[in-house]
mmCIF file of C-alpha atoms in Angstrom:
data_model
loop_
_atom_site.group_PDB
_atom_site.id
_atom_site.type_symbol
_atom_site.label_atom_id
_atom_site.label_comp_id
_atom_site.label_asym_id
_atom_site.label_seq_id
_atom_site.Cartn_x
_atom_site.Cartn_y
_atom_site.Cartn_z
ATOM 1 C CA ALA A 165 1.163 -40.616 95.118
ATOM 2 C CA GLN A 166 1.761 -40.963 91.421
ATOM 3 C CA SER A 167 -0.252 -39.615 88.511
ATOM 4 C CA VAL A 168 -0.274 -39.921 84.750
ATOM 5 C CA THR A 169 -1.276 -37.347 82.178
ATOM 6 C CA GLN A 170 -1.952 -38.072 78.547
ATOM 7 C CA PRO A 171 -2.484 -34.591 77.140
ATOM 8 C CA ASP A 172 -4.010 -35.680 73.848
ATOM 9 C CA ALA A 173 -7.432 -37.294 74.109
ATOM 10 C CA ARG A 174 -7.554 -37.905 70.338
ATOM 11 C CA VAL A 175 -4.871 -38.171 67.688
ATOM 12 C CA THR A 176 -5.432 -38.690 63.980
ATOM 13 C CA VAL A 177 -2.631 -39.664 61.622
ATOM 14 C CA SER A 178 -2.435 -40.891 58.061
ATOM 15 C CA GLU A 179 -1.433 -44.455 57.338
ATOM 16 C CA GLY A 180 2.311 -44.661 56.858
ATOM 17 C CA ALA A 181 3.012 -41.542 58.881
ATOM 18 C CA SER A 182 5.022 -41.506 62.079
ATOM 19 C CA LEU A 183 3.352 -41.351 65.464
ATOM 20 C CA GLN A 184 4.095 -39.983 68.900
ATOM 21 C CA LEU A 185 1.682 -40.311 71.799
ATOM 22 C CA ARG A 186 2.621 -38.308 74.832
ATOM 23 C CA CYS A 187 2.679 -39.370 78.452
ATOM 24 C CA LYS A 188 3.808 -37.387 81.475
ATOM 25 C CA TYR A 189 4.003 -38.850 84.937
ATOM 26 C CA SER A 190 4.407 -37.615 88.434
ATOM 27 C CA SER A 191 6.078 -39.787 91.025
ATOM 28 C CA SER A 192 8.301 -39.276 94.035
ATOM 29 C CA VAL A 193 10.488 -42.192 92.968
ATOM 30 C CA THR A 194 11.459 -43.600 89.609
ATOM 31 C CA PRO A 195 8.443 -45.605 88.617
ATOM 32 C CA TYR A 196 7.778 -48.586 86.462
ATOM 33 C CA LEU A 197 6.149 -47.454 83.228
ATOM 34 C CA PHE A 198 3.859 -49.181 80.791
ATOM 35 C CA TRP A 199 1.952 -48.598 77.582
ATOM 36 C CA TYR A 200 -1.195 -50.593 76.963
ATOM 37 C CA VAL A 201 -3.448 -50.739 73.917
ATOM 38 C CA GLN A 202 -7.187 -51.408 73.895
ATOM 39 C CA TYR A 203 -8.960 -52.510 70.743
ATOM 40 C CA PRO A 204 -12.753 -52.219 70.538
ATOM 41 C CA ARG A 205 -14.625 -54.534 72.920
ATOM 42 C CA GLN A 206 -11.366 -55.930 74.243
ATOM 43 C CA GLY A 207 -9.348 -55.697 77.411
ATOM 44 C CA LEU A 208 -6.046 -53.881 77.615
ATOM 45 C CA GLN A 209 -2.952 -55.518 76.168
ATOM 46 C CA LEU A 210 0.609 -54.666 77.111
ATOM 47 C CA LEU A 211 2.636 -52.956 74.378
ATOM 48 C CA LEU A 212 5.837 -52.367 76.296
ATOM 49 C CA LYS A 213 7.266 -51.728 79.730
ATOM 50 C CA TYR A 214 10.159 -49.908 81.337
ATOM 51 C CA TYR A 215 11.679 -50.979 84.615
ATOM 52 C CA SER A 216 15.260 -49.656 84.373
ATOM 53 C CA GLY A 217 18.280 -49.443 82.082
ATOM 54 C CA ASP A 218 18.183 -48.322 78.448
ATOM 55 C CA PRO A 219 15.655 -45.492 78.292
ATOM 56 C CA VAL A 220 14.410 -46.605 74.884
ATOM 57 C CA VAL A 221 12.351 -49.760 75.088
ATOM 58 C CA GLN A 222 11.021 -51.787 72.218
ATOM 59 C CA GLY A 223 7.540 -53.245 72.195
ATOM 60 C CA VAL A 224 5.297 -55.264 69.990
ATOM 61 C CA ASN A 225 4.260 -54.341 66.450
ATOM 62 C CA GLY A 226 7.060 -51.813 65.936
ATOM 63 C CA PHE A 227 6.231 -49.587 68.901
ATOM 64 C CA GLU A 228 8.888 -48.096 71.094
ATOM 65 C CA ALA A 229 8.909 -45.664 73.984
ATOM 66 C CA GLU A 230 11.507 -43.429 75.531
ATOM 67 C CA PHE A 231 11.807 -42.745 79.230
ATOM 68 C CA SER A 232 13.025 -39.320 80.245
ATOM 69 C CA LYS A 233 13.633 -38.763 83.940
ATOM 70 C CA SER A 234 14.381 -35.093 83.459
ATOM 71 C CA ASN A 235 11.112 -34.509 81.636
ATOM 72 C CA SER A 236 9.083 -37.064 83.622
ATOM 73 C CA SER A 237 7.882 -38.468 80.339
ATOM 74 C CA PHE A 238 7.400 -41.794 78.625
ATOM 75 C CA HIS A 239 6.316 -41.036 75.069
ATOM 76 C CA LEU A 240 5.240 -43.782 72.682
ATOM 77 C CA ARG A 241 6.470 -43.773 69.083
ATOM 78 C CA LYS A 242 6.034 -45.678 65.890
ATOM 79 C CA ALA A 243 7.834 -44.975 62.647
ATOM 80 C CA SER A 244 5.003 -45.918 60.285
ATOM 81 C CA VAL A 245 1.440 -46.556 61.440
ATOM 82 C CA HIS A 246 -0.985 -49.041 59.933
ATOM 83 C CA TRP A 247 -4.778 -48.813 59.901
ATOM 84 C CA SER A 248 -4.874 -51.697 62.387
ATOM 85 C CA ASP A 249 -3.121 -49.493 64.942
ATOM 86 C CA SER A 250 -6.368 -47.591 65.444
ATOM 87 C CA ALA A 251 -7.202 -48.117 69.112
ATOM 88 C CA VAL A 252 -7.059 -46.467 72.514
ATOM 89 C CA TYR A 253 -3.610 -46.248 74.080
ATOM 90 C CA PHE A 254 -3.068 -46.007 77.816
ATOM 91 C CA CYS A 255 0.046 -44.995 79.650
ATOM 92 C CA ALA A 256 0.398 -46.387 83.170
ATOM 93 C CA VAL A 257 2.775 -45.962 86.089
ATOM 94 C CA SER A 258 3.412 -48.040 89.170
ATOM 95 C CA VAL A 259 5.743 -48.023 92.109
ATOM 96 C CA SER A 260 6.466 -50.804 94.548
ATOM 97 C CA GLY A 261 5.368 -49.756 97.962
ATOM 98 C CA GLY A 262 3.616 -52.541 99.783
ATOM 99 C CA SER A 263 0.124 -51.665 100.851
ATOM 100 C CA ASN A 264 0.330 -48.266 99.205
ATOM 101 C CA TYR A 265 0.951 -49.648 95.776
ATOM 102 C CA LYS A 266 -1.291 -48.960 92.901
ATOM 103 C CA LEU A 267 -1.063 -49.012 89.132
ATOM 104 C CA THR A 268 -2.283 -45.685 87.837
ATOM 105 C CA PHE A 269 -3.563 -45.235 84.300
ATOM 106 C CA GLY A 270 -3.856 -42.146 82.198
ATOM 107 C CA LYS A 271 -7.208 -41.425 80.624
ATOM 108 C CA GLY A 272 -6.092 -42.758 77.280
ATOM 109 C CA THR A 273 -5.494 -41.431 73.771
ATOM 110 C CA LEU A 274 -7.790 -42.507 70.957
ATOM 111 C CA LEU A 275 -5.688 -43.053 67.854
ATOM 112 C CA THR A 276 -7.388 -42.989 64.482
ATOM 113 C CA VAL A 277 -5.369 -43.960 61.421
ATOM 114 C CA THR A 278 -6.844 -42.666 58.176
ATOM 115 C CA PRO A 279 -6.224 -44.145 54.712
ATOM 116 C CA ASP B 1160 -1.957 -70.058 77.277
ATOM 117 C CA MET B 1161 -1.861 -67.208 79.779
ATOM 118 C CA LYS B 1162 -5.220 -65.604 80.191
ATOM 119 C CA VAL B 1163 -7.696 -63.885 82.429
ATOM 120 C CA THR B 1164 -11.258 -65.046 81.926
ATOM 121 C CA GLN B 1165 -14.307 -63.035 82.876
ATOM 122 C CA MET B 1166 -17.857 -64.254 83.087
ATOM 123 C CA PRO B 1167 -20.348 -63.191 81.968
ATOM 124 C CA ARG B 1168 -19.329 -60.854 79.121
ATOM 125 C CA TYR B 1169 -22.647 -59.023 79.087
ATOM 126 C CA LEU B 1170 -25.154 -58.629 81.894
ATOM 127 C CA ILE B 1171 -28.369 -56.681 82.394
ATOM 128 C CA LYS B 1172 -29.709 -56.293 85.915
ATOM 129 C CA ARG B 1173 -32.511 -54.345 87.534
ATOM 130 C CA MET B 1174 -31.781 -51.705 90.120
ATOM 131 C CA GLY B 1175 -31.649 -53.286 93.559
ATOM 132 C CA GLU B 1176 -30.631 -56.730 92.360
ATOM 133 C CA ASN B 1177 -27.400 -58.347 93.472
ATOM 134 C CA VAL B 1178 -24.674 -58.820 90.899
ATOM 135 C CA LEU B 1179 -21.809 -61.299 90.864
ATOM 136 C CA LEU B 1180 -18.955 -60.903 88.411
ATOM 137 C CA GLU B 1181 -16.511 -63.769 88.204
ATOM 138 C CA CYS B 1182 -12.880 -63.745 87.174
ATOM 139 C CA GLY B 1183 -10.294 -66.471 86.810
ATOM 140 C CA GLN B 1184 -6.629 -66.568 85.830
ATOM 141 C CA ASP B 1185 -4.408 -69.498 84.923
ATOM 142 C CA MET B 1186 -1.020 -67.910 85.640
ATOM 143 C CA SER B 1187 -0.860 -68.433 89.420
ATOM 144 C CA HIS B 1188 -0.540 -64.683 89.817
ATOM 145 C CA GLU B 1189 -0.537 -63.373 93.367
ATOM 146 C CA THR B 1190 -2.193 -60.078 92.605
ATOM 147 C CA MET B 1191 -5.608 -59.521 91.084
ATOM 148 C CA TYR B 1192 -7.609 -56.385 90.401
ATOM 149 C CA TRP B 1193 -11.033 -55.129 89.548
ATOM 150 C CA TYR B 1194 -11.337 -51.968 87.470
ATOM 151 C CA ARG B 1195 -14.247 -50.172 85.924
ATOM 152 C CA GLN B 1196 -14.004 -48.186 82.732
ATOM 153 C CA ASP B 1197 -16.269 -45.295 81.886
ATOM 154 C CA PRO B 1198 -16.054 -42.877 78.950
ATOM 155 C CA GLY B 1199 -13.831 -39.920 79.774
ATOM 156 C CA LEU B 1200 -12.760 -41.371 83.116
ATOM 157 C CA GLY B 1201 -10.343 -44.034 82.008
ATOM 158 C CA LEU B 1202 -9.765 -46.996 84.280
ATOM 159 C CA GLN B 1203 -10.605 -46.707 87.955
ATOM 160 C CA LEU B 1204 -9.382 -49.232 90.482
ATOM 161 C CA ILE B 1205 -12.147 -50.710 92.619
ATOM 162 C CA TYR B 1206 -10.260 -53.343 94.607
ATOM 163 C CA ILE B 1207 -6.884 -55.002 94.623
ATOM 164 C CA SER B 1208 -6.147 -58.428 96.038
ATOM 165 C CA TYR B 1209 -2.606 -59.321 97.067
ATOM 166 C CA ASP B 1210 -3.446 -62.984 97.603
ATOM 167 C CA VAL B 1211 -6.150 -65.193 99.075
ATOM 168 C CA ASP B 1212 -8.201 -63.257 101.654
ATOM 169 C CA SER B 1213 -5.848 -60.260 101.366
ATOM 170 C CA ASN B 1214 -7.898 -57.550 99.717
ATOM 171 C CA SER B 1215 -7.543 -53.809 99.742
ATOM 172 C CA GLU B 1216 -9.763 -50.980 98.625
ATOM 173 C CA GLY B 1217 -8.877 -49.107 95.500
ATOM 174 C CA ASP B 1218 -9.996 -45.639 94.505
ATOM 175 C CA ILE B 1219 -13.740 -46.275 94.228
ATOM 176 C CA PRO B 1220 -14.720 -49.189 96.523
ATOM 177 C CA LYS B 1221 -18.066 -47.814 97.647
ATOM 178 C CA GLY B 1222 -20.933 -50.062 96.611
ATOM 179 C CA TYR B 1223 -18.667 -53.019 95.864
ATOM 180 C CA ARG B 1224 -17.135 -55.904 97.719
ATOM 181 C CA VAL B 1225 -14.844 -58.695 96.649
ATOM 182 C CA SER B 1226 -14.038 -62.257 97.501
ATOM 183 C CA ARG B 1227 -10.878 -64.231 96.884
ATOM 184 C CA LYS B 1228 -10.874 -67.704 98.368
ATOM 185 C CA LYS B 1229 -8.583 -69.277 95.783
ATOM 186 C CA ARG B 1230 -5.544 -67.681 94.198
ATOM 187 C CA GLU B 1231 -6.891 -68.180 90.674
ATOM 188 C CA HIS B 1232 -10.336 -66.768 91.317
ATOM 189 C CA PHE B 1233 -11.511 -63.253 92.228
ATOM 190 C CA SER B 1234 -15.145 -62.164 92.438
ATOM 191 C CA LEU B 1235 -16.726 -58.734 92.440
ATOM 192 C CA ILE B 1236 -20.079 -58.366 94.168
ATOM 193 C CA LEU B 1237 -22.543 -55.520 93.877
ATOM 194 C CA ASP B 1238 -25.125 -55.662 96.632
ATOM 195 C CA SER B 1239 -28.268 -53.893 95.455
ATOM 196 C CA ALA B 1240 -27.017 -52.576 92.154
ATOM 197 C CA LYS B 1241 -27.498 -48.958 91.231
ATOM 198 C CA THR B 1242 -27.901 -47.382 87.802
ATOM 199 C CA ASN B 1243 -24.643 -45.467 88.239
ATOM 200 C CA GLN B 1244 -22.851 -48.806 88.406
ATOM 201 C CA THR B 1245 -23.567 -49.327 84.724
ATOM 202 C CA SER B 1246 -20.079 -49.698 83.292
ATOM 203 C CA VAL B 1247 -17.537 -52.040 81.795
ATOM 204 C CA TYR B 1248 -15.730 -54.013 84.473
ATOM 205 C CA PHE B 1249 -12.265 -55.399 83.926
ATOM 206 C CA CYS B 1250 -10.540 -58.034 85.968
ATOM 207 C CA ALA B 1251 -6.765 -58.220 85.797
ATOM 208 C CA SER B 1252 -3.868 -60.060 87.360
ATOM 209 C CA SER B 1253 -0.121 -59.675 87.774
ATOM 210 C CA TYR B 1254 2.719 -61.783 89.185
ATOM 211 C CA ARG B 1255 3.651 -59.056 91.639
ATOM 212 C CA VAL B 1256 1.976 -55.722 92.350
ATOM 213 C CA TYR B 1257 4.424 -53.779 90.216
ATOM 214 C CA THR B 1258 4.816 -56.111 87.248
ATOM 215 C CA GLU B 1259 2.873 -56.104 84.008
ATOM 216 C CA VAL B 1260 -0.831 -56.576 84.337
ATOM 217 C CA PHE B 1261 -2.887 -58.972 82.234
ATOM 218 C CA PHE B 1262 -6.487 -58.018 81.550
ATOM 219 C CA GLY B 1263 -9.639 -59.949 80.869
ATOM 220 C CA LYS B 1264 -11.950 -58.918 78.034
ATOM 221 C CA GLY B 1265 -14.374 -57.192 80.353
ATOM 222 C CA THR B 1266 -17.972 -57.517 81.484
ATOM 223 C CA ARG B 1267 -20.417 -54.924 80.224
ATOM 224 C CA LEU B 1268 -22.936 -54.420 83.031
ATOM 225 C CA THR B 1269 -26.129 -52.478 82.492
ATOM 226 C CA VAL B 1270 -28.290 -51.667 85.501
ATOM 227 C CA VAL B 1271 -31.801 -50.577 84.536
#
């Protein structure tokens, strides 16, 4: 069974500063990895995904994430945040496994960008 | 335009009433999901559907049932709603079980 841990429930950064949101996963096989963002009163939207290959994946709105098999991590980064990036960010992991499949989400990190 | 549509967006029901939450998708996705989201608990999977009439329990199926008679439509039913089922319910779909998931905007259900 897989699991996802987002160790930071809340992160506050200043506009223009760099950002890293942490995600650690546990899985018996190399999983598929995702970052989703949720704006207020909205559903989750995909930011980026990792299936295989280059460990650094680019997403929308300047976000990127780096997969590390040795650290079992998939941290999200952005070089310069904007106030509109304030939202809840979810890391998720899935493995293909027929009837035992499930997509597992972390509990989310609330990002607040201050002026 | 690829989307998952949930109806209604807001719903207030009395304890003991039956509740029907509807979900549709226009992407011909095989797999559909129902999640609930509660503060501090993140997203919890209620049911997953692999295709028409091929449904499987998720992590918290108790008190819920689902119906999928057409690939594009997936319903969540609460028989005799309880106050602890007050939550935001998200429907989602994906092409395959392990590919990216598309979410609806959610239904905020309040059981009083």
